[in-house]
JSON list of C-alpha atoms in Angstrom, two decimals:
[
{"chain": "A", "resi": 1, "resn": "MET", "atom": "CA", "xyz": [-10.29, -15.36, 8.49]},
{"chain": "A", "resi": 2, "resn": "LEU", "atom": "CA", "xyz": [-13.93, -14.93, 7.60]},
{"chain": "A", "resi": 3, "resn": "VAL", "atom": "CA", "xyz": [-16.04, -17.61, 9.30]},
{"chain": "A", "resi": 4, "resn": "LYS", "atom": "CA", "xyz": [-19.75, -18.35, 9.22]},
{"chain": "A", "resi": 5, "resn": "ARG", "atom": "CA", "xyz": [-21.58, -16.67, 12.11]},
{"chain": "A", "resi": 6, "resn": "ARG", "atom": "CA", "xyz": [-23.17, -18.95, 14.69]},
{"chain": "A", "resi": 7, "resn": "ASP", "atom": "CA", "xyz": [-25.77, -17.82, 17.20]},
{"chain": "A", "resi": 8, "resn": "SER", "atom": "CA", "xyz": [-23.80, -19.53, 19.95]},
{"chain": "A", "resi": 9, "resn": "CYS", "atom": "CA", "xyz": [-20.49, -17.77, 19.22]},
{"chain": "A", "resi": 10, "resn": "GLY", "atom": "CA", "xyz": [-20.79, -15.29, 22.09]},
{"chain": "A", "resi": 11, "resn": "VAL", "atom": "CA", "xyz": [-20.55, -12.18, 19.89]},
{"chain": "A", "resi": 12, "resn": "ALA", "atom": "CA", "xyz": [-23.27, -9.56, 20.33]},
{"chain": "A", "resi": 13, "resn": "ALA", "atom": "CA", "xyz": [-25.91, -9.50, 17.59]},
{"chain": "A", "resi": 14, "resn": "GLY", "atom": "CA", "xyz": [-25.09, -5.83, 16.94]},
{"chain": "A", "resi": 15, "resn": "VAL", "atom": "CA", "xyz": [-21.63, -6.71, 15.63]},
{"chain": "A", "resi": 16, "resn": "ALA", "atom": "CA", "xyz": [-21.79, -6.72, 11.81]},
{"chain": "A", "resi": 17, "resn": "PRO", "atom": "CA", "xyz": [-25.57, -7.35, 11.90]},
{"chain": "A", "resi": 18, "resn": "GLN", "atom": "CA", "xyz": [-26.00, -7.43, 8.11]},
{"chain": "A", "resi": 19, "resn": "HIS", "atom": "CA", "xyz": [-23.27, -10.02, 7.51]},
{"chain": "A", "resi": 20, "resn": "GLU", "atom": "CA", "xyz": [-23.47, -13.79, 7.68]},
{"chain": "A", "resi": 21, "resn": "ARG", "atom": "CA", "xyz": [-19.73, -14.01, 8.32]},
{"chain": "A", "resi": 22, "resn": "LEU", "atom": "CA", "xyz": [-17.48, -12.59, 11.02]},
{"chain": "A", "resi": 23, "resn": "GLY", "atom": "CA", "xyz": [-13.78, -11.85, 10.89]},
{"chain": "A", "resi": 24, "resn": "PHE", "atom": "CA", "xyz": [-11.99, -14.15, 13.33]},
{"chain": "A", "resi": 25, "resn": "MET", "atom": "CA", "xyz": [-8.36, -13.93, 14.39]},
{"chain": "A", "resi": 26, "resn": "LEU", "atom": "CA", "xyz": [-6.18, -15.81, 16.81]},
{"chain": "A", "resi": 27, "resn": "PRO", "atom": "CA", "xyz": [-3.84, -13.82, 19.08]},
{"chain": "A", "resi": 28, "resn": "TYR", "atom": "CA", "xyz": [-0.66, -13.14, 17.14]},
{"chain": "A", "resi": 29, "resn": "THR", "atom": "CA", "xyz": [1.35, -11.02, 19.58]},
{"chain": "A", "resi": 30, "resn": "PRO", "atom": "CA", "xyz": [2.47, -11.66, 23.16]},
{"chain": "A", "resi": 31, "resn": "LEU", "atom": "CA", "xyz": [0.24, -8.76, 24.25]},
{"chain": "A", "resi": 32, "resn": "HIS", "atom": "CA", "xyz": [-2.81, -10.42, 22.68]},
{"chain": "A", "resi": 33, "resn": "HIS", "atom": "CA", "xyz": [-2.05, -13.61, 24.61]},
{"chain": "A", "resi": 34, "resn": "LEU", "atom": "CA", "xyz": [-1.75, -11.72, 27.90]},
{"chain": "A", "resi": 35, "resn": "LEU", "atom": "CA", "xyz": [-5.02, -9.84, 27.38]},
{"chain": "A", "resi": 36, "resn": "LEU", "atom": "CA", "xyz": [-7.05, -12.80, 26.16]},
{"chain": "A", "resi": 37, "resn": "ARG", "atom": "CA", "xyz": [-5.79, -15.10, 28.90]},
{"chain": "A", "resi": 38, "resn": "ALA", "atom": "CA", "xyz": [-7.63, -12.85, 31.38]},
{"chain": "A", "resi": 39, "resn": "LEU", "atom": "CA", "xyz": [-10.92, -12.92, 29.47]},
{"chain": "A", "resi": 40, "resn": "ASP", "atom": "CA", "xyz": [-13.56, -15.61, 29.13]},
{"chain": "A", "resi": 41, "resn": "GLY", "atom": "CA", "xyz": [-15.00, -15.05, 25.68]},
{"chain": "A", "resi": 42, "resn": "PRO", "atom": "CA", "xyz": [-14.48, -13.35, 22.34]},
{"chain": "A", "resi": 43, "resn": "VAL", "atom": "CA", "xyz": [-13.34, -9.75, 22.10]},
{"chain": "A", "resi": 44, "resn": "VAL", "atom": "CA", "xyz": [-14.46, -7.32, 19.41]},
{"chain": "A", "resi": 45, "resn": "MET", "atom": "CA", "xyz": [-11.47, -5.29, 18.24]},
{"chain": "A", "resi": 46, "resn": "THR", "atom": "CA", "xyz": [-11.15, -2.38, 15.85]},
{"chain": "A", "resi": 47, "resn": "SER", "atom": "CA", "xyz": [-8.29, -1.36, 13.62]},
{"chain": "A", "resi": 48, "resn": "GLY", "atom": "CA", "xyz": [-8.47, 2.06, 15.24]},
{"chain": "A", "resi": 49, "resn": "ASN", "atom": "CA", "xyz": [-10.59, 3.87, 12.69]},
{"chain": "A", "resi": 50, "resn": "ARG", "atom": "CA", "xyz": [-14.14, 4.84, 11.88]},
{"chain": "A", "resi": 51, "resn": "SER", "atom": "CA", "xyz": [-15.64, 3.08, 8.89]},
{"chain": "A", "resi": 52, "resn": "GLY", "atom": "CA", "xyz": [-14.32, 4.57, 5.67]},
{"chain": "A", "resi": 53, "resn": "GLU", "atom": "CA", "xyz": [-11.42, 6.43, 7.32]},
{"chain": "A", "resi": 54, "resn": "PRO", "atom": "CA", "xyz": [-7.73, 5.56, 7.76]},
{"chain": "A", "resi": 55, "resn": "GLN", "atom": "CA", "xyz": [-6.47, 4.19, 11.09]},
{"chain": "A", "resi": 56, "resn": "CYS", "atom": "CA", "xyz": [-5.49, 6.66, 13.78]},
{"chain": "A", "resi": 57, "resn": "THR", "atom": "CA", "xyz": [-1.74, 6.78, 14.31]},
{"chain": "A", "resi": 58, "resn": "ASP", "atom": "CA", "xyz": [-1.37, 8.39, 17.71]},
{"chain": "A", "resi": 59, "resn": "ASN", "atom": "CA", "xyz": [-3.11, 8.19, 21.07]},
{"chain": "A", "resi": 60, "resn": "ASP", "atom": "CA", "xyz": [-4.57, 11.72, 21.07]},
{"chain": "A", "resi": 61, "resn": "GLU", "atom": "CA", "xyz": [-6.01, 11.28, 17.57]},
{"chain": "A", "resi": 62, "resn": "ALA", "atom": "CA", "xyz": [-7.51, 7.91, 18.59]},
{"chain": "A", "resi": 63, "resn": "ARG", "atom": "CA", "xyz": [-9.15, 9.36, 21.71]},
{"chain": "A", "resi": 64, "resn": "GLN", "atom": "CA", "xyz": [-10.70, 12.17, 19.65]},
{"chain": "A", "resi": 65, "resn": "GLU", "atom": "CA", "xyz": [-11.72, 10.21, 16.54]},
{"chain": "A", "resi": 66, "resn": "LEU", "atom": "CA", "xyz": [-12.96, 7.07, 18.31]},
{"chain": "A", "resi": 67, "resn": "ALA", "atom": "CA", "xyz": [-14.79, 8.68, 21.23]},
{"chain": "A", "resi": 68, "resn": "GLY", "atom": "CA", "xyz": [-18.13, 6.94, 21.63]},
{"chain": "A", "resi": 69, "resn": "ILE", "atom": "CA", "xyz": [-17.04, 3.86, 19.65]},
{"chain": "A", "resi": 70, "resn": "ALA", "atom": "CA", "xyz": [-14.46, 2.16, 21.86]},
{"chain": "A", "resi": 71, "resn": "ASP", "atom": "CA", "xyz": [-15.24, 0.94, 25.38]},
{"chain": "A", "resi": 72, "resn": "PHE", "atom": "CA", "xyz": [-11.60, 0.34, 26.29]},
{"chain": "A", "resi": 73, "resn": "TRP", "atom": "CA", "xyz": [-8.31, 1.74, 25.08]},
{"chain": "A", "resi": 74, "resn": "LEU", "atom": "CA", "xyz": [-4.91, 0.12, 24.83]},
{"chain": "A", "resi": 75, "resn": "MET", "atom": "CA", "xyz": [-2.37, 2.91, 24.45]},
{"chain": "A", "resi": 76, "resn": "HIS", "atom": "CA", "xyz": [1.32, 2.66, 23.65]},
{"chain": "A", "resi": 77, "resn": "ASP", "atom": "CA", "xyz": [4.26, 5.02, 23.52]},
{"chain": "A", "resi": 78, "resn": "ARG", "atom": "CA", "xyz": [5.58, 3.69, 20.18]},
{"chain": "A", "resi": 79, "resn": "GLU", "atom": "CA", "xyz": [4.91, 5.75, 17.09]},
{"chain": "A", "resi": 80, "resn": "ILE", "atom": "CA", "xyz": [2.90, 4.09, 14.33]},
{"chain": "A", "resi": 81, "resn": "VAL", "atom": "CA", "xyz": [4.91, 4.72, 11.18]},
{"chain": "A", "resi": 82, "resn": "ASN", "atom": "CA", "xyz": [2.84, 2.73, 8.70]},
{"chain": "A", "resi": 83, "resn": "ARG", "atom": "CA", "xyz": [-0.92, 2.22, 8.84]},
{"chain": "A", "resi": 84, "resn": "LEU", "atom": "CA", "xyz": [-1.44, -1.47, 8.26]},
{"chain": "A", "resi": 85, "resn": "ASP", "atom": "CA", "xyz": [-4.89, -2.98, 8.51]},
{"chain": "A", "resi": 86, "resn": "ASP", "atom": "CA", "xyz": [-5.53, -6.66, 9.13]},
{"chain": "A", "resi": 87, "resn": "SER", "atom": "CA", "xyz": [-5.59, -8.92, 6.10]},
{"chain": "A", "resi": 88, "resn": "VAL", "atom": "CA", "xyz": [-8.85, -10.70, 5.33]},
{"chain": "A", "resi": 89, "resn": "VAL", "atom": "CA", "xyz": [-8.89, -14.25, 3.97]},
{"chain": "A", "resi": 90, "resn": "ARG", "atom": "CA", "xyz": [-11.53, -16.91, 3.49]},
{"chain": "A", "resi": 91, "resn": "PHE", "atom": "CA", "xyz": [-11.54, -20.60, 2.83]},
{"chain": "A", "resi": 92, "resn": "ASP", "atom": "CA", "xyz": [-13.47, -21.55, -0.28]},
{"chain": "A", "resi": 93, "resn": "GLY", "atom": "CA", "xyz": [-13.61, -24.54, -2.63]},
{"chain": "A", "resi": 94, "resn": "HIS", "atom": "CA", "xyz": [-10.16, -23.71, -4.01]},
{"chain": "A", "resi": 95, "resn": "GLY", "atom": "CA", "xyz": [-8.41, -23.22, -0.66]},
{"chain": "A", "resi": 96, "resn": "ILE", "atom": "CA", "xyz": [-7.50, -19.93, 1.01]},
{"chain": "A", "resi": 97, "resn": "SER", "atom": "CA", "xyz": [-8.39, -16.74, -0.92]},
{"chain": "A", "resi": 98, "resn": "VAL", "atom": "CA", "xyz": [-6.91, -13.40, 0.10]},
{"chain": "A", "resi": 99, "resn": "LEU", "atom": "CA", "xyz": [-9.66, -10.77, 0.02]},
{"chain": "A", "resi": 100, "resn": "ARG", "atom": "CA", "xyz": [-7.70, -7.89, 1.57]},
{"chain": "A", "resi": 101, "resn": "ARG", "atom": "CA", "xyz": [-3.92, -7.92, 1.41]},
{"chain": "A", "resi": 102, "resn": "ALA", "atom": "CA", "xyz": [-2.39, -6.15, 4.41]},
{"chain": "A", "resi": 103, "resn": "ARG", "atom": "CA", "xyz": [-0.73, -7.33, 7.65]},
{"chain": "A", "resi": 104, "resn": "GLY", "atom": "CA", "xyz": [1.29, -10.48, 7.00]},
{"chain": "A", "resi": 105, "resn": "PHE", "atom": "CA", "xyz": [1.13, -10.08, 3.20]},
{"chain": "A", "resi": 106, "resn": "ALA", "atom": "CA", "xyz": [2.39, -6.54, 2.55]},
{"chain": "A", "resi": 107, "resn": "PRO", "atom": "CA", "xyz": [4.80, -5.15, 1.79]},
{"chain": "A", "resi": 108, "resn": "GLU", "atom": "CA", "xyz": [6.41, -8.12, 0.12]},
{"chain": "A", "resi": 109, "resn": "PRO", "atom": "CA", "xyz": [7.94, -7.97, -3.34]},
{"chain": "A", "resi": 110, "resn": "LEU", "atom": "CA", "xyz": [6.57, -10.49, -5.82]},
{"chain": "A", "resi": 111, "resn": "ALA", "atom": "CA", "xyz": [8.88, -11.80, -8.52]},
{"chain": "A", "resi": 112, "resn": "LEU", "atom": "CA", "xyz": [7.68, -10.97, -12.02]},
{"chain": "A", "resi": 113, "resn": "PRO", "atom": "CA", "xyz": [8.03, -13.44, -14.92]},
{"chain": "A", "resi": 114, "resn": "ALA", "atom": "CA", "xyz": [11.06, -13.46, -17.20]},
{"chain": "A", "resi": 115, "resn": "GLY", "atom": "CA", "xyz": [11.17, -10.44, -19.43]},
{"chain": "A", "resi": 116, "resn": "PHE", "atom": "CA", "xyz": [10.39, -7.98, -16.63]},
{"chain": "A", "resi": 117, "resn": "ASP", "atom": "CA", "xyz": [13.85, -8.02, -15.09]},
{"chain": "A", "resi": 118, "resn": "GLY", "atom": "CA", "xyz": [15.08, -4.83, -16.75]},
{"chain": "A", "resi": 119, "resn": "PRO", "atom": "CA", "xyz": [15.09, -1.32, -15.36]},
{"chain": "A", "resi": 120, "resn": "VAL", "atom": "CA", "xyz": [11.47, -0.59, -16.34]},
{"chain": "A", "resi": 121, "resn": "ARG", "atom": "CA", "xyz": [9.92, 1.48, -13.55]},
{"chain": "A", "resi": 122, "resn": "ALA", "atom": "CA", "xyz": [6.18, 1.76, -13.11]},
{"chain": "A", "resi": 123, "resn": "LEU", "atom": "CA", "xyz": [3.62, 2.95, -10.59]},
{"chain": "A", "resi": 124, "resn": "ALA", "atom": "CA", "xyz": [0.20, 1.35, -10.92]},
{"chain": "A", "resi": 125, "resn": "ALA", "atom": "CA", "xyz": [-2.75, 2.72, -9.00]},
{"chain": "A", "resi": 126, "resn": "GLY", "atom": "CA", "xyz": [-6.20, 1.21, -9.23]},
{"chain": "A", "resi": 127, "resn": "GLY", "atom": "CA", "xyz": [-9.59, 2.79, -8.85]},
{"chain": "A", "resi": 128, "resn": "ASP", "atom": "CA", "xyz": [-10.70, 4.84, -5.89]},
{"chain": "A", "resi": 129, "resn": "LEU", "atom": "CA", "xyz": [-12.50, 1.92, -4.20]},
{"chain": "A", "resi": 130, "resn": "LYS", "atom": "CA", "xyz": [-10.47, -0.58, -2.16]},
{"chain": "A", "resi": 131, "resn": "ALA", "atom": "CA", "xyz": [-7.35, 1.32, -3.19]},
{"chain": "A", "resi": 132, "resn": "ALA", "atom": "CA", "xyz": [-3.80, 0.01, -3.22]},
{"chain": "A", "resi": 133, "resn": "PHE", "atom": "CA", "xyz": [-0.79, 0.70, -5.42]},
{"chain": "A", "resi": 134, "resn": "CYS", "atom": "CA", "xyz": [1.98, -1.31, -7.03]},
{"chain": "A", "resi": 135, "resn": "LEU", "atom": "CA", "xyz": [5.53, -0.27, -7.75]},
{"chain": "A", "resi": 136, "resn": "ALA", "atom": "CA", "xyz": [7.36, -2.35, -10.35]},
{"chain": "A", "resi": 137, "resn": "GLY", "atom": "CA", "xyz": [10.98, -2.52, -11.44]},
{"chain": "A", "resi": 138, "resn": "ASP", "atom": "CA", "xyz": [14.05, -4.74, -11.51]},
{"chain": "A", "resi": 139, "resn": "GLY", "atom": "CA", "xyz": [11.95, -7.88, -11.91]},
{"chain": "A", "resi": 140, "resn": "ASN", "atom": "CA", "xyz": [9.73, -7.28, -8.88]},
{"chain": "A", "resi": 141, "resn": "ALA", "atom": "CA", "xyz": [6.26, -5.92, -8.14]},
{"chain": "A", "resi": 142, "resn": "LEU", "atom": "CA", "xyz": [5.84, -4.35, -4.73]},
{"chain": "A", "resi": 143, "resn": "LEU", "atom": "CA", "xyz": [2.15, -4.31, -3.78]},
{"chain": "A", "resi": 144, "resn": "SER", "atom": "CA", "xyz": [0.98, -1.99, -1.03]},
{"chain": "A", "resi": 145, "resn": "GLN", "atom": "CA", "xyz": [-1.41, -2.92, 1.69]},
{"chain": "A", "resi": 146, "resn": "HIS", "atom": "CA", "xyz": [-5.16, -2.25, 1.38]},
{"chain": "A", "resi": 147, "resn": "LEU", "atom": "CA", "xyz": [-5.58, 1.51, 1.79]},
{"chain": "A", "resi": 148, "resn": "GLY", "atom": "CA", "xyz": [-9.36, 1.86, 1.60]},
{"chain": "A", "resi": 149, "resn": "ASP", "atom": "CA", "xyz": [-11.68, 4.00, -0.48]},
{"chain": "A", "resi": 150, "resn": "LEU", "atom": "CA", "xyz": [-10.31, 7.33, -1.69]},
{"chain": "A", "resi": 151, "resn": "ASP", "atom": "CA", "xyz": [-13.52, 9.35, -1.52]},
{"chain": "A", "resi": 152, "resn": "GLU", "atom": "CA", "xyz": [-12.38, 11.05, 1.70]},
{"chain": "A", "resi": 153, "resn": "LEU", "atom": "CA", "xyz": [-9.47, 13.52, 1.90]},
{"chain": "A", "resi": 154, "resn": "LYS", "atom": "CA", "xyz": [-8.06, 11.69, 4.96]},
{"chain": "A", "resi": 155, "resn": "ASN", "atom": "CA", "xyz": [-7.76, 8.51, 2.90]},
{"chain": "A", "resi": 156, "resn": "GLN", "atom": "CA", "xyz": [-6.18, 10.33, -0.02]},
{"chain": "A", "resi": 157, "resn": "ASN", "atom": "CA", "xyz": [-3.58, 11.77, 2.35]},
{"chain": "A", "resi": 158, "resn": "ALA", "atom": "CA", "xyz": [-2.95, 8.31, 3.88]},
{"chain": "A", "resi": 159, "resn": "TRP", "atom": "CA", "xyz": [-2.47, 6.92, 0.33]},
{"chain": "A", "resi": 160, "resn": "ARG", "atom": "CA", "xyz": [0.12, 9.59, -0.46]},
{"chain": "A", "resi": 161, "resn": "GLN", "atom": "CA", "xyz": [1.84, 8.99, 2.88]},
{"chain": "A", "resi": 162, "resn": "ALA", "atom": "CA", "xyz": [2.04, 5.23, 2.23]},
{"chain": "A", "resi": 163, "resn": "LEU", "atom": "CA", "xyz": [3.48, 5.81, -1.26]},
{"chain": "A", "resi": 164, "resn": "GLY", "atom": "CA", "xyz": [6.11, 8.15, 0.19]},
{"chain": "A", "resi": 165, "resn": "LEU", "atom": "CA", "xyz": [6.99, 5.63, 2.89]},
{"chain": "A", "resi": 166, "resn": "TYR", "atom": "CA", "xyz": [7.37, 2.78, 0.38]},
{"chain": "A", "resi": 167, "resn": "ARG", "atom": "CA", "xyz": [9.54, 4.95, -1.83]},
{"chain": "A", "resi": 168, "resn": "SER", "atom": "CA", "xyz": [11.81, 5.92, 1.04]},
{"chain": "A", "resi": 169, "resn": "LEU", "atom": "CA", "xyz": [12.02, 2.41, 2.54]},
{"chain": "A", "resi": 170, "resn": "PHE", "atom": "CA", "xyz": [12.65, 0.49, -0.64]},
{"chain": "A", "resi": 171, "resn": "HIS", "atom": "CA", "xyz": [14.72, 3.09, -2.47]},
{"chain": "A", "resi": 172, "resn": "THR", "atom": "CA", "xyz": [17.55, 2.70, 0.07]},
{"chain": "A", "resi": 173, "resn": "ARG", "atom": "CA", "xyz": [17.57, -1.12, 0.20]},
{"chain": "A", "resi": 174, "resn": "SER", "atom": "CA", "xyz": [19.64, -1.61, -2.92]},
{"chain": "A", "resi": 175, "resn": "ARG", "atom": "CA", "xyz": [22.13, 0.21, -5.05]},
{"chain": "A", "resi": 176, "resn": "THR", "atom": "CA", "xyz": [19.52, 0.52, -7.79]},
{"chain": "A", "resi": 177, "resn": "SER", "atom": "CA", "xyz": [16.22, 1.97, -6.82]},
{"chain": "A", "resi": 178, "resn": "LEU", "atom": "CA", "xyz": [12.98, 0.14, -7.44]},
{"chain": "A", "resi": 179, "resn": "TRP", "atom": "CA", "xyz": [11.52, 3.31, -8.95]},
{"chain": "A", "resi": 180, "resn": "PRO", "atom": "CA", "xyz": [12.72, 6.80, -9.81]},
{"chain": "A", "resi": 181, "resn": "THR", "atom": "CA", "xyz": [12.66, 9.49, -7.15]},
{"chain": "A", "resi": 182, "resn": "GLY", "atom": "CA", "xyz": [10.73, 11.85, -9.42]},
{"chain": "A", "resi": 183, "resn": "ILE", "atom": "CA", "xyz": [7.39, 10.04, -9.17]},
{"chain": "A", "resi": 184, "resn": "ARG", "atom": "CA", "xyz": [4.60, 12.31, -8.01]},
{"chain": "A", "resi": 185, "resn": "ALA", "atom": "CA", "xyz": [1.22, 10.84, -7.23]},
{"chain": "A", "resi": 186, "resn": "THR", "atom": "CA", "xyz": [-1.97, 12.79, -7.64]},
{"chain": "A", "resi": 187, "resn": "VAL", "atom": "CA", "xyz": [-5.17, 11.32, -6.27]},
{"chain": "A", "resi": 188, "resn": "ARG", "atom": "CA", "xyz": [-8.43, 12.79, -7.44]},
{"chain": "A", "resi": 189, "resn": "PRO", "atom": "CA", "xyz": [-11.84, 11.71, -6.21]},
{"chain": "A", "resi": 190, "resn": "SER", "atom": "CA", "xyz": [-14.12, 10.38, -8.94]}
]
């Protein structure tokens, strides 16, 4: 949740210095609760990536890519199969607005209106900034998580990897596939 920055919030002035709002989250896993119980103030956390790059997916890559950025490391022996950033929401005059759809919101199929329930299969991919994709078929739209800007080769590869993962995960969930297996995605920088 984006919240208005206060001088008394306990977060160092060097954190997002050009922004009047900070991203705030409550602990949402048992591990978060254990860690935060031992601390007496806010913690600045990263998604495990440098700005403009996809998240690191293994411990060795994180140590190499994030050297000099992170003060502490929390390592795990579980493989990260799907890069999934944190969602970003804000409260405005109309209620909660989702600014970045990711953890907690994706992947989740959205029912399409009547008339889209046939076997039409489609892949929609937006521009190269704030990239995501959508797979549609059988009356549903499956929106991917926020995948970032595609101006870097690492992000283009992460985009392709996410598309492949969605295809493999959701193709096997029903007797009819959400999209044909022959889809090939090509990402070109602008």
